[in-house]
XYZ file of N, CA and C in Angstrom:
360
model
N 289.062 93.223 74.286
C 287.653 93.328 74.707
C 287.351 94.756 75.124
N 286.272 95.294 74.665
C 285.882 96.701 74.959
C 285.051 96.720 76.283
N 285.379 97.599 77.139
C 284.590 97.850 78.348
C 284.209 99.304 78.443
N 282.964 99.537 78.877
C 282.455 100.903 79.064
C 282.069 101.003 80.519
N 282.690 101.923 81.268
C 282.457 102.059 82.684
C 282.065 103.541 83.007
N 280.921 103.669 83.652
C 280.518 104.948 84.081
C 280.857 105.188 85.588
N 280.901 106.457 85.983
C 281.056 106.740 87.358
C 280.548 108.164 87.622
N 280.349 108.518 88.881
C 279.953 109.871 89.222
C 278.539 110.058 89.663
N 277.728 109.028 89.571
C 276.306 109.156 89.999
C 276.222 109.335 91.477
N 275.045 109.610 91.982
C 274.824 109.760 93.367
C 273.516 110.472 93.701
N 273.400 110.903 94.984
C 272.222 111.585 95.462
C 272.557 113.048 95.537
N 271.681 113.891 95.035
C 271.885 115.350 95.061
C 270.582 116.042 95.288
N 270.619 117.211 95.916
C 269.408 117.977 96.129
C 269.026 118.722 94.838
N 267.780 119.074 94.713
C 267.379 119.897 93.567
C 268.187 121.165 93.524
N 268.582 121.510 92.288
C 269.462 122.649 92.100
C 270.922 122.401 92.174
N 271.299 121.208 92.579
C 272.651 120.787 92.709
C 273.280 120.363 91.399
N 274.561 119.909 91.520
C 275.283 119.480 90.357
C 275.974 118.142 90.549
N 276.129 117.477 89.419
C 276.919 116.240 89.411
C 277.698 116.161 88.121
N 278.795 115.438 88.128
C 279.569 115.229 86.913
C 279.729 113.749 86.693
N 279.228 113.282 85.620
C 279.368 111.833 85.250
C 280.607 111.676 84.343
N 281.231 110.575 84.493
C 282.427 110.241 83.639
C 282.202 108.853 83.082
N 282.774 108.647 81.904
C 282.699 107.333 81.238
C 284.043 107.122 80.535
N 284.585 105.933 80.772
C 285.821 105.515 80.130
C 285.603 104.284 79.313
N 286.088 104.317 78.089
C 286.027 103.155 77.212
C 287.427 102.526 77.147
N 287.568 101.319 77.563
C 288.878 100.693 77.598
C 288.970 99.521 76.648
N 290.136 99.172 76.276
C 290.357 98.060 75.318
C 291.419 98.464 74.344
N 291.538 97.714 73.294
C 292.572 98.024 72.274
C 292.029 97.740 70.863
N 292.686 98.326 69.883
C 292.323 98.087 68.473
C 291.102 98.764 68.035
N 290.789 99.918 68.601
C 289.599 100.627 68.159
C 289.750 102.113 68.410
N 288.842 102.866 67.868
C 288.683 104.290 68.244
C 287.206 104.495 68.491
N 286.937 105.483 69.296
C 285.525 105.820 69.614
C 285.080 106.981 68.748
N 284.014 106.843 68.042
C 283.452 107.962 67.277
C 282.436 108.694 68.119
N 281.160 108.611 67.819
C 280.194 109.304 68.579
C 280.040 108.624 69.978
N 279.970 109.491 71.024
C 279.791 109.028 72.360
C 278.627 109.792 72.962
N 277.957 109.205 73.870
C 276.832 109.904 74.473
C 276.311 109.350 75.757
N 275.344 110.053 76.260
C 274.652 109.699 77.534
C 273.198 109.549 77.281
N 272.628 108.462 77.864
C 271.242 108.183 77.798
C 270.744 107.965 79.271
N 269.464 108.028 79.445
C 268.963 107.806 80.796
C 267.614 107.042 80.752
N 267.361 106.327 81.799
C 266.091 105.595 81.895
C 265.590 105.701 83.297
N 264.364 106.301 83.372
C 263.711 106.478 84.676
C 262.808 105.243 84.860
N 262.446 104.928 86.067
C 261.566 103.741 86.339
C 260.277 103.853 85.545
N 259.940 102.746 84.824
C 258.716 102.638 84.094
C 258.765 103.383 82.748
N 259.904 103.941 82.407
C 260.014 104.732 81.170
C 261.062 104.163 80.250
N 260.961 104.518 78.980
C 261.926 104.053 78.003
C 263.268 104.812 78.153
N 264.315 104.194 77.679
C 265.584 104.870 77.667
C 265.553 106.017 76.629
N 266.086 107.196 77.063
C 266.010 108.326 76.168
C 267.411 108.972 76.084
N 267.620 109.638 74.946
C 268.872 110.316 74.770
C 268.965 111.556 75.645
N 270.117 111.781 76.200
C 270.389 112.964 77.016
C 271.240 113.917 76.206
N 272.411 113.406 75.786
C 273.327 114.220 74.982
C 274.325 113.336 74.262
N 274.742 113.774 73.074
C 275.731 113.033 72.316
C 276.777 114.017 71.812
N 277.983 113.507 71.568
C 279.042 114.315 71.039
C 279.822 113.477 70.006
N 280.104 114.105 68.869
C 280.805 113.409 67.819
C 282.310 113.496 68.044
N 283.054 112.822 67.185
C 284.501 112.861 67.310
C 285.036 114.259 67.077
N 284.354 115.031 66.234
C 284.761 116.411 65.908
C 284.257 117.427 66.948
N 283.443 116.971 67.912
C 283.010 117.839 68.963
C 281.624 118.390 68.823
N 280.942 118.039 67.766
C 279.551 118.507 67.611
C 278.676 117.825 68.643
N 277.764 118.576 69.181
C 276.866 118.059 70.288
C 275.422 118.202 69.939
N 274.649 117.373 70.656
C 273.175 117.395 70.506
C 272.610 117.071 71.883
N 271.596 117.805 72.319
C 271.033 117.625 73.607
C 269.526 117.445 73.559
N 269.034 116.662 74.504
C 267.592 116.628 74.671
C 267.135 118.024 75.114
N 265.926 118.385 74.630
C 265.390 119.714 75.005
C 265.278 119.908 76.522
N 265.002 118.826 77.218
C 264.813 118.928 78.655
C 266.064 119.229 79.460
N 267.226 119.090 78.815
C 268.480 119.347 79.529
C 269.263 120.487 78.962
N 268.798 121.077 77.863
C 269.542 122.173 77.201
C 269.712 123.363 78.200
N 270.925 123.868 78.241
C 271.205 124.941 79.157
C 271.585 124.543 80.560
N 271.385 123.277 80.857
C 271.722 122.803 82.213
C 272.836 121.732 82.176
N 272.873 120.885 81.161
C 273.835 119.846 81.033
C 274.859 120.195 79.945
N 276.095 119.770 80.153
C 277.132 119.943 79.111
C 277.883 118.666 78.921
N 277.960 118.185 77.709
C 278.736 116.992 77.390
C 280.064 117.371 76.843
N 281.102 116.634 77.175
C 282.443 116.877 76.657
C 283.176 115.568 76.509
N 284.269 115.594 75.879
C 285.037 114.347 75.705
C 286.497 114.596 75.655
N 287.281 113.584 75.948
C 288.703 113.566 75.815
C 289.018 112.363 74.975
N 289.174 112.596 73.685
C 289.325 111.477 72.739
C 290.616 110.701 73.009
N 291.662 111.391 73.512
C 292.915 110.667 73.746
C 292.726 109.675 74.880
N 291.759 109.879 75.722
C 291.496 109.002 76.864
C 290.275 108.162 76.635
N 289.698 108.257 75.403
C 288.398 107.509 75.136
C 287.397 107.730 76.252
N 287.278 109.004 76.615
C 286.401 109.311 77.790
C 285.380 110.368 77.353
N 284.248 110.296 77.993
C 283.171 111.286 77.811
C 282.634 111.708 79.170
N 282.245 112.919 79.261
C 281.752 113.477 80.545
C 280.417 114.158 80.374
N 279.682 114.225 81.450
C 278.400 114.955 81.475
C 278.359 115.795 82.715
N 278.480 117.094 82.557
C 278.307 118.002 83.658
C 276.847 118.374 83.763
N 276.228 118.056 84.904
C 274.831 118.308 85.126
C 274.648 119.335 86.202
N 274.084 120.486 85.796
C 273.836 121.605 86.762
C 272.284 121.788 86.893
N 271.917 122.502 87.920
C 270.540 122.834 88.149
C 269.632 121.588 88.035
N 270.018 120.559 88.753
C 269.338 119.311 88.664
C 267.905 119.385 89.202
N 266.999 118.653 88.563
C 265.610 118.662 88.914
C 265.171 117.253 89.339
N 264.066 117.189 90.011
C 263.541 115.893 90.411
C 263.376 114.906 89.219
N 262.977 115.497 88.107
C 262.727 114.645 86.915
C 264.010 114.202 86.226
N 265.141 114.629 86.680
C 266.381 114.097 86.177
C 266.823 112.770 86.800
N 266.056 112.416 87.800
C 266.330 111.142 88.464
C 266.184 109.984 87.496
N 267.220 109.166 87.358
C 267.254 108.070 86.403
C 268.571 107.280 86.503
N 268.603 106.188 85.811
C 269.920 105.534 85.630
C 270.495 106.094 84.333
N 271.719 106.552 84.388
C 272.359 107.197 83.237
C 273.324 106.178 82.661
N 273.244 106.041 81.339
C 274.035 105.028 80.637
C 274.949 105.769 79.635
N 276.185 105.298 79.549
C 277.121 105.802 78.571
C 277.086 104.858 77.304
N 277.063 105.488 76.177
C 277.093 104.756 74.930
C 278.295 105.212 74.080
N 278.961 104.248 73.455
C 280.114 104.566 72.583
C 280.034 103.789 71.337
N 280.130 104.486 70.199
C 280.233 103.863 68.879
C 281.688 103.584 68.655
N 282.012 102.296 68.588
C 283.384 101.842 68.450
C 283.652 101.503 66.962
N 284.806 101.972 66.454
C 285.232 101.720 65.135
C 286.531 100.887 65.201
N 286.497 99.645 64.713
C 287.711 98.819 64.798
C 288.716 99.202 63.718
N 289.906 98.630 63.809
C 290.917 98.943 62.831
C 290.588 98.513 61.404
N 289.676 97.512 61.305
C 289.296 97.101 59.947
C 287.972 97.758 59.522
N 287.536 98.748 60.269
C 286.383 99.567 59.828
C 285.008 99.130 60.338
N 284.925 98.067 61.069
C 283.660 97.635 61.611
C 283.236 98.572 62.748
N 281.890 98.826 62.826
C 281.384 99.679 63.884
C 280.420 98.942 64.820
N 280.576 99.153 66.086
C 279.738 98.514 67.093
C 279.350 99.530 68.143
N 278.146 99.333 68.704
C 277.702 100.192 69.805
C 277.946 99.400 71.147
N 278.546 100.078 72.088
C 278.777 99.532 73.402
C 278.098 100.400 74.451
N 277.565 99.705 75.499
C 276.851 100.372 76.574
C 277.550 100.055 77.951
N 277.562 101.035 78.808
C 277.959 100.732 80.148
C 276.791 100.128 80.934
N 277.051 99.843 82.182
C 276.009 99.223 83.055
C 275.117 100.269 83.690
N 275.524 101.494 83.614
C 274.699 102.580 84.154
C 275.104 103.074 85.523
N 274.796 104.264 85.812
C 275.096 104.864 87.147
C 273.827 105.636 87.583
N 273.425 105.415 88.820
C 272.195 105.980 89.329
C 272.382 107.467 89.693
N 271.459 108.308 89.218
C 271.411 109.685 89.663
C 270.038 109.914 90.275
N 270.075 110.347 91.538
C 268.835 110.583 92.295
C 268.840 112.022 92.731
N 267.797 112.749 92.329
C 267.611 114.117 92.794
C 266.460 114.184 93.853
N 266.850 114.477 95.019
C 265.817 114.435 96.120
C 266.217 115.368 97.182
N 265.180 115.904 97.833
C 265.398 116.792 98.988
C 265.288 116.081 100.304
């Protein structure tokens, strides 16, 4: 059974930093594209950043230059370093992983989310 677990959220002042972590556990699979999404109250879930197995990245315009996504494929982990945080970054952040099974089937898995609150 595949589990996706995020950690690292919290309360931070504007201009501060946080590092989110996500671990995908289980057996019989590999993780291809992994990413972070966020959902603010009353808004739709949106892409923050994604990273492919080869290391190619894509960011939302709103976070470019402030956030950095990285991964450790050996640990099935993905990270999001968030710097220069703004009030509008406040949201629940979700980890997403595209899982490829040994027989080639692909599935998307989501974590339960971690709250990031930017407040003075």
